[in-house]
Structure formats: structure tokens, C-alpha cells
XYZ file of C-alpha atoms in Angstrom:
734
model
C 113.263 120.635 68.091
C 112.284 123.821 66.255
C 108.681 125.077 66.597
C 108.744 126.062 62.910
C 108.843 122.427 61.520
C 106.100 121.735 59.165
C 103.578 119.339 60.796
C 103.257 116.380 58.513
C 101.072 113.244 58.930
C 104.308 111.348 59.736
C 105.244 113.828 62.523
C 101.581 113.570 63.809
C 102.058 109.720 63.814
C 105.464 109.828 65.485
C 103.682 111.756 68.328
C 101.297 108.845 68.980
C 98.213 110.869 67.716
C 95.772 109.279 65.367
C 94.286 111.142 62.390
C 90.982 111.651 64.173
C 92.680 112.862 67.260
C 94.683 115.403 65.127
C 91.541 116.648 63.560
C 90.090 117.379 66.816
C 93.181 119.448 67.763
C 92.868 121.441 64.495
C 89.188 122.062 65.267
C 89.668 123.225 68.774
C 92.620 125.450 67.928
C 91.236 126.695 64.616
C 94.571 126.423 63.239
C 97.620 124.201 62.812
C 99.573 123.759 66.026
C 103.206 124.432 66.068
C 105.733 121.688 67.283
C 105.642 122.773 70.837
C 101.810 122.678 70.924
C 101.597 119.347 69.049
C 104.212 117.838 71.589
C 102.039 119.050 74.563
C 98.762 117.656 73.004
C 100.631 114.352 72.301
C 101.766 113.660 75.873
C 98.539 115.049 77.461
C 96.505 112.926 75.117
C 98.675 109.730 75.543
C 97.126 106.723 77.201
C 99.536 107.171 80.163
C 98.237 110.677 80.998
C 94.631 110.881 79.658
C 93.376 107.331 80.431
C 91.503 107.616 77.109
C 90.695 103.938 76.929
C 90.078 103.311 80.503
C 88.556 106.239 82.465
C 84.947 105.590 81.503
C 85.329 102.117 83.241
C 87.438 103.537 86.124
C 84.338 105.466 87.109
C 82.607 102.236 88.105
C 84.799 101.860 91.230
C 83.689 102.469 94.745
C 85.790 105.521 95.751
C 84.146 106.803 99.054
C 84.051 105.568 102.583
C 83.858 106.761 106.173
C 87.713 106.988 106.381
C 88.358 108.401 102.839
C 89.524 111.959 102.833
C 90.584 112.044 99.263
C 89.763 109.552 96.519
C 91.058 109.345 92.893
C 91.748 112.458 91.114
C 94.714 113.802 92.994
C 98.470 112.699 93.205
C 97.516 110.005 95.777
C 94.571 108.759 97.953
C 94.121 109.954 101.555
C 92.538 108.069 104.348
C 91.951 108.911 108.098
C 93.528 106.603 110.677
C 92.367 108.490 113.742
C 94.128 110.930 116.211
C 94.608 113.496 113.424
C 96.699 111.125 111.413
C 96.285 110.533 107.666
C 97.916 107.905 105.319
C 98.637 108.996 101.881
C 99.284 106.252 99.310
C 99.392 105.162 95.617
C 100.725 102.512 93.371
C 102.095 103.231 89.806
C 103.888 101.440 86.980
C 107.203 101.840 85.403
C 106.958 98.843 83.002
C 108.195 100.184 79.712
C 111.252 101.973 81.045
C 112.281 99.028 83.361
C 112.293 96.628 80.457
C 114.478 99.020 78.313
C 116.801 100.112 81.158
C 116.052 98.009 84.210
C 118.110 99.833 86.904
C 117.075 103.409 86.044
C 113.629 102.417 85.074
C 112.913 100.786 88.555
C 114.857 103.449 90.436
C 112.893 106.390 88.936
C 109.617 104.361 89.437
C 110.417 104.440 93.187
C 111.358 108.084 93.079
C 108.231 109.065 91.263
C 105.815 107.293 93.446
C 107.326 108.891 96.456
C 106.890 112.355 94.914
C 103.176 111.535 94.422
C 103.083 111.028 98.124
C 105.116 113.761 99.697
C 103.559 116.257 97.199
C 100.347 116.054 99.198
C 102.256 116.798 102.514
C 103.143 113.375 103.740
C 106.470 111.961 104.994
C 107.056 108.557 103.098
C 107.134 105.758 105.599
C 107.084 102.674 103.509
C 107.657 101.340 99.964
C 106.292 98.189 98.387
C 106.583 96.642 94.918
C 104.914 94.142 92.664
C 107.344 92.663 90.067
C 106.641 90.330 87.093
C 109.343 88.717 85.091
C 109.424 86.206 82.170
C 110.169 82.661 82.506
C 113.414 81.940 84.362
C 115.145 80.200 81.314
C 114.404 83.279 79.149
C 117.849 84.891 78.175
C 116.783 88.401 79.476
C 115.331 87.299 82.778
C 118.301 87.218 84.992
C 119.645 90.679 83.956
C 116.258 92.202 84.222
C 115.769 90.801 87.696
C 119.315 91.950 88.694
C 118.836 95.402 87.258
C 115.290 95.971 88.751
C 116.049 94.830 92.197
C 119.213 96.847 92.224
C 117.312 99.890 91.089
C 114.597 99.582 93.725
C 117.047 99.036 96.546
C 119.529 101.631 95.310
C 116.954 104.383 95.220
C 114.935 103.493 98.200
C 117.870 102.764 100.483
C 119.679 105.922 99.615
C 116.505 108.117 100.274
C 116.169 106.298 103.611
C 112.613 104.923 103.222
C 112.270 101.244 104.089
C 111.099 98.765 101.383
C 108.841 96.489 103.540
C 107.331 94.034 101.065
C 106.021 93.107 97.711
C 105.597 90.177 95.470
C 107.689 88.691 92.539
C 106.432 86.208 90.062
C 107.641 84.636 86.841
C 105.853 83.546 83.704
C 106.458 83.275 79.982
C 103.651 85.721 79.609
C 106.053 88.527 80.613
C 108.970 87.533 78.500
C 108.505 90.536 76.187
C 107.069 92.964 78.852
C 108.053 92.888 82.473
C 105.979 94.729 85.069
C 107.581 96.991 87.661
C 104.786 98.483 89.876
C 105.850 100.624 92.834
C 103.786 101.604 95.884
C 104.589 104.316 98.492
C 102.767 104.996 101.863
C 103.203 108.267 103.640
C 102.097 109.819 106.974
C 100.536 113.235 107.264
C 98.254 115.230 109.470
C 94.641 115.428 108.377
C 94.588 119.139 108.793
C 97.765 119.712 106.531
C 97.116 117.865 103.304
C 98.144 119.582 100.043
C 96.335 119.537 96.815
C 97.191 120.326 93.119
C 94.419 123.004 92.157
C 96.122 126.222 91.234
C 93.329 128.399 92.557
C 93.422 132.308 92.228
C 94.803 134.682 89.669
C 98.066 136.397 89.713
C 99.886 134.010 92.002
C 103.543 133.172 91.490
C 104.520 129.783 90.011
C 107.719 128.274 91.310
C 109.834 125.489 89.878
C 111.860 123.596 92.515
C 114.206 120.617 92.627
C 116.707 119.481 89.902
C 117.546 121.028 86.666
C 115.986 120.089 83.516
C 117.675 117.993 81.010
C 116.935 116.020 77.968
C 116.301 112.675 79.709
C 112.824 111.210 79.433
C 111.555 113.245 76.528
C 108.406 111.362 75.181
C 108.580 108.958 78.264
C 104.784 109.212 78.534
C 104.223 108.544 74.780
C 106.596 105.610 74.968
C 104.720 104.135 77.786
C 101.537 104.342 75.815
C 102.651 102.178 72.859
C 103.494 98.497 72.506
C 106.967 97.242 71.940
C 108.651 95.723 68.926
C 112.016 94.342 67.965
C 113.613 97.903 68.025
C 112.349 98.758 71.487
C 115.943 99.137 72.787
C 116.212 102.235 70.519
C 113.888 103.898 73.027
C 116.395 103.876 75.831
C 116.853 107.712 75.670
C 113.335 108.095 76.727
C 114.122 106.493 80.008
C 114.742 108.962 82.874
C 117.695 109.076 85.213
C 117.152 109.493 88.927
C 119.173 110.863 91.793
C 117.963 109.590 95.296
C 120.220 112.029 97.244
C 118.450 114.920 95.466
C 115.131 113.333 96.131
C 115.965 113.156 99.900
C 116.712 116.880 99.900
C 113.466 117.622 98.003
C 111.527 115.822 100.542
C 112.883 117.728 103.503
C 112.754 121.027 101.549
C 109.004 120.525 100.608
C 108.038 119.331 104.042
C 109.729 122.363 105.565
C 107.769 124.775 103.355
C 104.630 122.848 103.910
C 104.985 123.565 107.588
C 104.254 127.222 106.637
C 101.277 128.904 104.971
C 103.117 129.510 101.767
C 101.863 126.902 99.347
C 98.597 127.261 97.403
C 99.021 124.220 95.260
C 101.736 121.728 94.571
C 102.324 119.092 91.825
C 105.299 116.842 91.028
C 106.641 116.793 87.502
C 106.055 113.098 86.748
C 104.892 111.624 83.307
C 104.986 114.464 80.740
C 107.110 116.630 83.187
C 106.364 120.359 83.215
C 103.594 119.958 80.664
C 101.305 117.650 82.847
C 102.071 119.345 86.075
C 101.158 122.891 84.702
C 98.195 121.673 82.805
C 96.644 119.623 85.425
C 97.123 122.372 88.096
C 95.568 124.898 85.804
C 92.581 122.586 84.913
C 91.824 121.662 88.584
C 92.046 125.285 89.615
C 89.989 126.677 86.744
C 92.744 129.088 85.773
C 95.351 129.759 82.909
C 99.027 129.493 83.316
C 101.663 131.702 81.832
C 105.274 130.484 81.871
C 108.579 132.047 80.820
C 110.751 129.142 79.913
C 113.948 131.233 79.867
C 113.763 130.996 83.707
C 113.480 127.154 83.832
C 116.748 125.744 85.412
C 118.479 123.908 82.702
C 121.458 121.433 82.941
C 122.095 121.402 79.272
C 122.794 124.198 76.743
C 120.408 125.193 74.001
C 117.301 123.338 75.258
C 114.248 124.258 73.109
C 110.706 124.910 74.581
C 109.786 121.549 73.184
C 112.504 119.720 75.211
C 111.775 121.625 78.439
C 108.100 120.998 78.331
C 108.425 117.290 77.506
C 111.489 116.449 79.562
C 110.901 113.947 82.415
C 113.954 114.744 84.232
C 113.430 113.586 87.877
C 113.236 115.225 91.282
C 111.327 118.239 90.241
C 108.135 119.951 91.505
C 105.768 122.835 90.449
C 104.291 125.034 93.247
C 101.846 127.932 93.263
C 102.990 130.256 96.142
C 101.093 132.727 98.213
C 101.905 136.222 97.089
C 104.441 137.764 99.497
C 105.860 134.399 100.382
C 108.228 134.215 97.481
C 111.399 134.947 99.453
C 110.469 132.347 102.066
C 110.354 129.648 99.220
C 113.616 130.890 97.838
C 115.316 130.692 101.192
C 114.168 127.163 102.093
C 115.128 125.578 98.686
C 118.455 127.358 98.572
C 119.178 126.237 101.966
C 118.691 122.598 100.943
C 120.798 123.354 97.815
C 118.149 122.867 95.379
C 117.288 124.809 92.264
C 114.357 127.219 92.748
C 112.943 129.713 90.189
C 109.929 131.891 89.768
C 108.829 130.862 86.220
C 105.344 132.211 85.867
C 101.993 133.266 87.122
C 98.391 132.061 87.159
C 96.169 133.860 84.845
C 92.357 134.355 84.220
C 92.749 133.384 80.458
C 92.128 129.646 80.802
C 95.165 129.090 78.442
C 98.519 127.830 78.575
C 100.883 130.369 77.347
C 104.606 129.864 77.075
C 107.320 132.526 76.432
C 110.873 131.784 75.260
C 113.518 133.994 73.802
C 111.166 137.012 73.828
C 108.460 135.208 71.873
C 105.251 133.314 72.374
C 105.915 129.818 71.651
C 102.716 128.174 72.700
C 99.227 129.582 73.324
C 96.545 126.893 73.660
C 93.459 126.454 75.785
C 93.763 124.272 78.955
C 90.418 122.660 78.700
C 90.990 120.512 75.555
C 94.313 119.301 77.064
C 92.600 117.976 80.162
C 88.963 117.587 80.448
C 88.219 117.347 76.675
C 90.911 114.655 75.968
C 89.615 111.671 74.011
C 87.354 109.411 75.927
C 87.029 106.058 74.074
C 84.476 103.327 74.494
C 86.592 100.545 73.075
C 84.831 97.428 71.899
C 85.246 94.516 74.435
C 84.806 90.826 74.078
C 84.153 88.646 77.100
C 86.824 85.982 77.842
C 85.369 82.561 77.150
C 84.487 80.533 80.263
C 86.597 77.566 81.083
C 85.513 74.135 82.324
C 85.833 73.148 85.882
C 88.478 70.555 86.527
C 87.957 67.540 88.869
C 90.911 67.103 91.193
C 90.339 63.439 91.018
C 91.816 63.434 87.642
C 94.908 65.237 88.561
C 97.503 62.662 89.888
C 99.427 63.019 93.106
C 101.400 59.895 93.678
C 103.991 61.221 95.983
C 103.068 63.935 98.358
C 106.832 64.429 99.245
C 107.855 65.063 95.705
C 104.832 67.296 95.175
C 105.650 69.479 98.295
C 109.330 69.758 97.359
C 108.481 70.655 93.713
C 106.056 73.412 94.916
C 108.532 74.905 97.548
C 111.224 75.067 94.921
C 109.106 76.525 92.233
C 109.607 80.094 90.889
C 106.499 81.586 92.389
C 106.799 80.023 95.920
C 110.497 79.793 96.632
C 112.155 82.230 99.070
C 112.687 85.793 98.002
C 115.509 86.274 100.470
C 117.897 87.044 97.530
C 115.719 90.086 96.689
C 114.685 91.446 100.151
C 118.166 91.279 101.759
C 119.131 94.025 99.188
C 116.352 96.234 100.561
C 116.777 98.210 103.776
C 113.605 97.146 105.554
C 114.268 98.843 108.951
C 115.464 102.310 108.322
C 113.411 104.830 110.233
C 113.028 102.123 112.966
C 109.300 101.672 112.691
C 108.997 98.513 110.570
C 107.439 96.024 113.068
C 107.158 93.269 110.464
C 108.068 93.042 106.799
C 105.952 90.934 104.531
C 109.162 89.402 103.059
C 110.084 87.612 106.226
C 107.368 87.939 108.820
C 103.638 87.890 107.531
C 101.107 88.240 104.909
C 101.301 92.082 105.206
C 104.058 94.489 106.224
C 103.389 96.332 109.646
C 104.764 99.826 110.111
C 104.241 101.592 113.390
C 103.010 105.154 113.493
C 105.984 106.789 114.955
C 105.754 107.370 118.633
C 102.425 105.604 118.976
C 101.200 102.200 119.655
C 99.147 101.802 116.380
C 100.350 100.819 112.901
C 99.367 100.441 109.371
C 99.479 97.228 107.536
C 100.350 97.145 103.794
C 100.214 94.439 101.103
C 100.265 94.067 97.366
C 98.537 91.160 95.480
C 97.178 89.817 92.219
C 96.883 86.391 90.778
C 97.349 86.851 86.952
C 96.681 83.211 86.060
C 93.133 83.594 87.627
C 92.561 87.019 85.728
C 93.585 85.325 82.501
C 91.128 82.373 82.997
C 88.240 84.519 84.179
C 88.919 88.150 84.410
C 85.765 88.741 86.518
C 86.526 86.151 89.248
C 90.280 87.118 89.069
C 89.329 90.726 89.628
C 87.318 89.902 92.699
C 90.171 87.617 94.046
C 92.959 90.248 93.753
C 90.915 92.575 96.011
C 89.944 89.936 98.468
C 93.455 88.553 98.948
C 94.819 91.971 100.090
C 91.797 92.051 102.297
C 92.783 88.610 103.735
C 96.450 89.513 104.065
C 95.629 92.596 106.122
C 93.305 90.435 108.176
C 96.007 87.933 108.956
C 98.156 90.482 110.828
C 95.202 91.772 112.693
C 94.472 94.974 110.667
C 91.006 96.437 109.747
C 91.205 96.818 105.974
C 90.535 100.401 104.944
C 91.208 101.117 101.190
C 93.052 100.072 98.113
C 95.210 101.547 95.399
C 95.715 99.621 92.126
C 97.890 99.443 89.045
C 96.069 97.950 86.194
C 98.471 96.277 83.748
C 97.133 94.960 80.401
C 97.912 94.700 76.775
C 96.609 96.647 73.768
C 93.269 98.069 74.548
C 92.429 98.405 70.843
C 92.021 94.589 70.763
C 88.525 93.602 71.939
C 89.766 90.551 73.679
C 92.283 92.634 75.782
C 89.709 95.334 76.430
C 87.377 92.516 77.622
C 89.930 91.377 80.157
C 90.237 94.966 81.403
C 86.509 95.516 81.677
C 85.969 92.143 83.464
C 88.747 92.573 85.938
C 87.342 96.075 86.876
C 83.804 94.835 87.330
C 85.040 91.938 89.515
C 87.190 94.349 91.598
C 84.479 96.775 92.103
C 81.977 94.000 93.213
C 84.458 92.925 95.925
C 85.184 96.584 96.896
C 81.516 97.162 97.456
C 80.938 93.790 99.331
C 83.986 94.435 101.686
C 83.333 98.272 102.056
C 86.929 98.606 100.770
C 87.140 101.531 98.405
C 89.596 102.423 95.737
C 91.382 105.818 96.515
C 94.195 106.004 93.876
C 95.734 104.100 91.076
C 97.319 103.948 87.747
C 96.566 102.198 84.357
C 99.360 100.738 82.324
C 98.167 99.647 78.767
C 99.940 98.441 75.587
C 102.096 95.884 77.609
C 102.814 93.774 74.700
C 105.536 92.964 72.133
C 104.950 92.028 68.541
C 101.265 91.498 69.166
C 101.751 89.143 72.290
C 100.287 90.706 75.398
C 101.067 90.122 79.080
C 98.478 88.165 81.159
C 95.950 90.668 82.785
C 97.650 91.899 85.856
C 95.431 94.294 87.987
C 97.864 94.688 91.035
C 96.260 95.777 94.168
C 97.780 97.534 97.092
C 95.834 97.342 100.355
C 96.263 99.450 103.439
C 94.700 98.675 106.913
C 94.890 99.930 110.460
C 96.036 98.157 113.520
C 94.488 100.350 116.327
C 96.620 98.642 119.056
C 99.981 96.976 118.324
C 99.480 94.707 121.439
C 96.942 92.734 119.185
C 98.636 91.850 115.989
C 100.008 88.534 114.604
C 101.882 87.081 111.835
C 102.631 83.682 110.166
C 105.707 82.860 112.363
C 104.124 82.252 115.855
C 103.337 78.630 115.901
C 104.582 76.699 119.050
C 105.262 73.179 119.922
C 101.843 71.438 120.671
C 99.713 74.198 118.817
C 96.782 72.829 116.899
C 96.320 73.829 113.160
C 92.913 74.834 112.307
C 91.496 75.600 108.893
C 88.858 78.382 108.441
C 86.860 77.771 105.203
C 85.939 74.876 103.013
C 88.518 72.727 101.159
C 86.781 71.369 97.999
C 89.970 70.710 96.302
C 89.655 73.352 93.606
C 92.541 72.580 91.327
C 91.657 74.584 88.074
C 94.119 77.425 87.328
C 96.165 76.484 90.305
C 99.860 76.726 90.833
C 100.223 73.037 91.405
C 98.518 72.328 88.084
C 100.988 74.648 86.357
C 104.191 73.863 88.133
C 103.766 70.014 88.791
C 101.231 68.713 86.300
C 102.491 71.381 83.641
C 98.940 72.360 82.639
C 97.443 75.761 82.512
C 93.765 75.168 82.297
C 90.526 74.979 84.017
C 88.324 77.702 85.727
C 89.779 79.576 88.592
C 88.331 79.104 92.144
C 85.038 81.185 92.603
C 85.095 84.059 95.105
C 82.158 83.929 97.521
C 82.319 87.505 98.858
C 79.808 86.943 101.693
C 81.951 84.210 103.058
C 85.131 86.292 102.489
C 83.756 88.992 104.768
C 82.325 86.524 107.307
C 85.453 84.570 107.662
C 87.841 87.509 107.692
C 85.769 89.375 110.402
C 85.847 86.289 112.497
C 89.688 85.827 112.205
C 90.249 89.418 113.134
C 87.942 88.848 116.144
C 90.020 85.856 117.143
C 93.385 87.924 116.939
C 91.855 90.680 119.108
C 90.716 88.121 121.653
C 94.252 86.723 121.727
C 92.949 83.205 120.596
C 95.673 82.661 117.787
C 99.441 82.396 117.772
C 99.907 82.577 114.056
C 97.713 83.183 111.022
C 98.333 82.650 107.308
C 95.889 82.980 104.430
C 95.572 79.975 102.158
C 96.277 81.119 98.607
C 99.036 80.157 96.119
C 99.876 76.464 96.393
C 96.914 75.641 98.599
C 96.824 74.124 102.112
C 100.153 72.212 102.131
C 102.219 75.083 100.969
C 100.500 77.403 103.422
C 101.190 75.102 106.362
C 104.734 74.600 105.193
C 105.347 78.275 105.017
C 104.096 78.704 108.694
C 106.361 75.795 109.742
C 109.367 77.375 108.067
C 108.691 80.712 109.610
C 108.457 79.283 113.030
C 111.170 76.637 112.361
C 108.842 73.831 113.698
C 107.405 70.757 112.082
C 103.773 69.531 111.807
C 101.598 66.577 111.356
C 98.511 66.790 109.135
C 95.535 64.642 109.111
C 93.434 64.642 105.992
C 89.960 63.750 107.135
C 88.223 60.639 105.994
C 85.758 61.353 103.170
C 87.529 64.515 102.165
C 88.193 65.619 98.480
C 90.772 64.131 96.185
C 94.358 63.996 97.635
C 95.824 66.464 95.004
C 93.073 68.997 95.515
C 93.147 68.628 99.403
C 96.813 69.459 99.664
C 97.143 71.819 96.665
C 93.813 73.059 95.736
C 93.235 76.859 96.038
C 89.633 77.305 97.368
C 89.217 80.863 98.595
C 88.163 82.410 101.814
C 90.493 80.165 103.794
C 92.898 80.777 106.597
C 95.183 78.428 108.612
C 95.405 79.233 112.325
C 97.960 77.961 114.849
C 96.176 77.935 118.300
C 96.681 76.632 121.823
C 94.856 73.255 122.550
C 92.623 75.001 125.154
C 91.376 77.499 122.426
C 90.281 74.851 119.955
C 86.821 73.934 121.076
C 85.713 77.615 121.802
C 86.973 78.566 118.276
C 85.284 75.575 116.604
C 81.943 76.015 118.538
C 81.740 79.826 117.876
C 82.482 79.236 114.159
C 79.767 76.543 113.937
C 77.307 79.094 115.461
C 78.212 81.608 112.924
C 78.000 79.292 109.956
C 81.768 79.352 109.396
C 83.428 76.027 108.307
C 86.226 75.363 110.770
C 88.251 72.145 110.970
C 91.168 70.798 112.929
C 93.639 69.490 110.354
C 96.805 68.809 112.423
C 99.318 69.879 115.086
C 102.746 71.556 115.254
C 105.761 70.077 116.831
C 109.211 68.410 116.192
C 111.370 69.034 113.093
C 109.567 66.950 110.564
C 106.559 67.640 108.273
C 104.357 64.610 108.252
C 100.832 63.512 107.302
C 98.567 60.543 107.156
C 99.063 60.353 103.410
C 102.795 59.449 103.491
C 104.256 62.990 103.818
C 107.591 62.639 105.697
C 110.231 65.333 105.251
C 112.870 66.897 107.388
C 112.214 70.582 107.782
C 115.752 71.224 106.995
C 115.483 69.607 103.580
C 112.384 71.492 102.814
C 114.090 74.781 103.809
C 117.092 74.078 101.668
C 114.895 73.435 98.621
C 112.828 76.667 99.443
C 115.912 78.803 99.850
C 118.029 77.390 97.006
C 115.959 78.334 93.935
C 116.616 82.030 93.648
C 120.357 82.028 94.406
C 120.687 79.336 91.712
C 118.699 81.334 89.217
C 120.942 84.316 89.804
C 124.303 82.563 89.521
C 126.365 83.633 86.630
């Protein structure tokens, strides 16, 4: 695109800039921008890059803690896990690209999040994902599932990083906009973490990785706009990934990082060369001067506009120590990657671009970054819902109810998905959350400690009450880490919402953030990184509010961990927490009663912490054989998942005087855990719990091959398993 094109109001609008935003650009430049400059402003001021609708609310989050080395503001968050080891992690979205082109959209989402992590000096050791699709009967759902899963597996498997868990849900609210959120966890040394601030003047700037092409141009702008019936036309804005090049890039970067050659490093993600150069300059308080003639290009005749806005994958930008240029050349050439010296840092505070012997861009850095629009969008609270009484929700046949739940879209086995992922490459996966527990467990190589990783959110709660839903998505990750014996440390998030210019949507966003932050403070569980994905709607129909949370915890000694699969014949089933039969906004209400109504279960943060701390204490004292948190589907689904994992039956006894039968079996009260324990541990656990003010109840025993209860439940475990395993393969049949 020529820089000499006349800038009209239509061209400004095509770049996603409002009239007021364009006026600010004119004021700050003191002149009309050329096309290159307009394109740079458009991507830097896009929602995806500038967080212009969200950053004033993101500032509410707790972001510090005794183990936090780096909070939000860098490529990823960094936490200390002792012994000189650091964990670097982040979650990001690739929603819009994955809806338009599911395989490449999902694949490049995985590649991008890995670059965010190894950019900071970490070797990626685990991948997670959080996926949301439309209703199973929707004509696009099967092809989207197939493409997204293949893309995640194809990229992660080829790079050689295990995909150890995640979540996949279905709801009509995602018919027009699926969600593909990817999380990466990496391992680094605390004394060798790399940052993106391009400090110093006159330092060489290196481009490394793949050549620049025309794929992904305006990807950030596309990700900052809602869809309509013509969205398939945006297919050219979706990037194309190459996992084999990514693997080479990881190794080359880590090799150079083992020297003292790097001053700053940034991956070229959203907005490509533009965002990487501007962010490095802004953080370092310097200017940057680039000669675009030196940028490696895979297509002829590329313009400065195309080079600066391309989102071609597997590329990095580095500031190198003067005198270390040849070392950088040697390492990247050894790994058969493109490497070029394309510019220098300056003392001008400006982004200056040269091409063909001319200056094609000369703009101040500050307005691009720190001075980007920061909107206080009007927001309207979500109306409160009535509390539902479980006594009014019929459950005439507990057998039919359980089979319906175990064969429902959000509960049924995800084996069809996770068998496509390599979960054990690198040989440090102790447990994957797909098949072994509430959280994945990945050993720190060569040591007897591990990190636990999980992703969670319950969108139906967030839709019904954003504040309570926001609290719940944080505490569920905290519970899942607790269930495997990990000390929860910190979270990352991916905040997926509709159009923030609508007060009701912005109300959802604000409510969720405030609920999340209250939970983070109560649990001393800070946010260290994250991503915001807005405008997830088509033709004015928004997705349910979906603030996905990724939690990371430490298991200091792998001899003391557990999962949901350890129940043995004769074990007693204990419930920690109260069962009031909360049925509002429950999965049972939606899947069996076909009603989506009622207030979601309230989250008592004091009880969450008390109960979770006690469960971890029991695990460390070897008092429990299996643990599972009680969440989607309630008590009966939770117990059944434990039974299936251990291949053992159970007998449940609903206590006299307890809540209504539908609520007792399928209610979703929070702060609850189910424990499988030896008979001789029952009384000590119950008496200690009583002394701490923790509700603890014996509700059954494990044994045999049938699932039974005093309310008429009587099912062979094989029948339940076949129902549980059959749903996904049936969905994906041609």
C-alpha cells in the first residue's frame, strides 16, 4: 500500500479509528499522517494492543506477592519456585482467527503464547488451552472443533512441548464466536530472566526467525472488531504458522540467552514489527530507527506498510550488546534462521523508518504507547436473579439424571480431544488434567518438585452474576491446584467479552474483574499476566462473559501429591463443605431441566481458604487417597468421575434431613471437596475439621462395580462409562 494515498475518512474508518481518535493523531503529529503512520497508529491503538477499554479496570488487580518476580507489563508473568528456579507463564486468546480459519488460528495461538514465554528466557515445559464452541447441533461446530483441536495438536506436538490439560465447553452463546485461549508455562533461572526494555542509545537492533510475508496484516485490528455475515472475507488476516521453525527459534534464542549478548528481546506478535519495536522503545525510554530494506522478506515488492503490519509468525526482535553482533549472527545462522541487523536505538524518542532511501515514517513513540486512548466506558450492572429452590426442581429418577449428566456436552469424556495431544513428550508429565486430576502436574526436570497447572471459568455463573462468577473462576483454579497437593501461587487470565461500547457488556466486564480481584486478595493469589479479548460478538449477539483463568502452584515434594483416581475398595467418601442444594445456574438445571435461570452459588472466600488449606494439610499428612473438587454437575457427578478414574463403584447415603434430592445430588454449592480416605482416617479427619469449624460429612463408601445410593441409584459402572465415553466420538462422526 503506497504511503502517498490520500487519507480520507473512509480510510481512517477502515483502520478501526474513530473520528475523535484521528483528531488526536492529527494534533499530536501536527500534520496529516502518511499511510504507513496511519497503519502504525491503527494497530497500536487497537483494542487488542492498547487495552483502551479495559486498562483502567485491569489496574484494580492484585499483582504482587512474595513469590512474584514480574507481574503484568511484560511478555509473561514470572514467579519464584525456590532453588533458583522461576516459572514464566501467560494465557492469550486467538478467538477471531480461529473462527475464520480454525487450524491456523489455533496453531498460531499456540505458537504465539510460547514465544511470549521463551522471549523471557524460559524453556516451555507445558501447554494448556481453554476452548468454547457453539451448541453441538450448530452446522459449524463439528468443523470448528476438528480444526481447532488439530491445530493445537499439530503445532504443540511438532514443537515438542506437552499439552497437559485444559477445558472444552459448548453453548449456543458461542455459535457466532468461538473462544480459543492458549496458555504456556516455561522454566527459567531466577538470575537469567529477560525483559523487553530497549535501554541505551546506539545499540544494534536485530531481526531473527522467519522471513516477513503478507499474512496476518491487520490481524490486531481484526481481533478488535465484532463479526458480521462477511467475516469469512477476513481470512487473509489470519497468520500461518510453522512449528518446526518455532522449535529452531526456541533453541537459538536460548543459546544466545546463555551469553551476555542480549540487552532486550520481544517477540513479534500482534501488530508484528510495529508493536515489538514501539513497546521496546517505550519501555526503554529511547527512540528506534529501522531500515526496512534489511528486513528479511519472503515476497517481492513488500511495502513499508505491509512489513510493519505483517503478523508473520516465528519472528523476534532483539537489542544486542555492541560488539556481540557476530555472535548473534553465528548462532542464528547455525540454526538456519534468518538474522539481520535492521536498526539502532536512538535518543530521539521517535520511531523512524527508512525504505528505498527515503524516510517513510517519523513519529513520536509516546503517543503510540503510553498516550493511547484510555476510555472510561459506561457500564451497567447485571440485574440480580432470584434464588431457586431445589425443592421445585424435579428429580424422579436419579439413574436417568446421572446418565443424562455424564453424557452431556460439558461433562462427557474429552478423550477424543486429548488423545490427539502429546501429553508426555519431555518425560516430565506426572499427571495430565485430561486423565488424572483436577490440575496437571509437571515435574521440574531432575528434581523432586513440580508445578501444577489448571484453567477454569464457569461462564453461566458470570452471565447470571458477573461479580460472583468472577470470584468463582479464581477460586476454582485455587481448588483444583489444592486437589493435587499444590500450594497455589499466582494466576494469568484471558478476559473474553463482547462489545465494550455496550453498557451491559462493559458491566459484565467490570463486575467480573471486581469479583476476581476480591478472590485474589482473599487468597493471596495475584494476577501476574493476561490478555483481554473484546468484541467477541456477531451481528450484535455477544458471547457469555468468559474470564478464563489459568492457575499455577508448587508441589514442593512430589512424594506428597494426589489426584482423583486413587480411591480403593473399602475407602470412605467424605465431603468437605456444606451441601445446601444450590441449583440456580447449575449444569443440571440447564442440561436436564432445560432451564437457564436462577442466581449462581455464592462464593464464601473465607470458607474457600479455610477448606482448601485443610485439604492440602490432609494431603501432606498422607490422610487421603484421592481428592476431587465439587463443581460442575455437583456431588453425584464428582463422585462418579472419581469412580470412573479408579474403576471402582460406590454406595452413597444421603443423610436424613438433608436438602431436596435434586439439589443434594446435582447442586453446585462452592468450597466443597470429595475425599477418598482409609477407614482408620475418618474419625481423625472429622474431629479435626469440627475443631476448625469446617463442615465434614461421611456420605458413602467405595467398592464393587456398581454405583448405588439410598435414593434408588443402581447402575453398573460399565454402563456409566460407555455413556461418558460415547458422546464426543458420536458428535464428531461424519
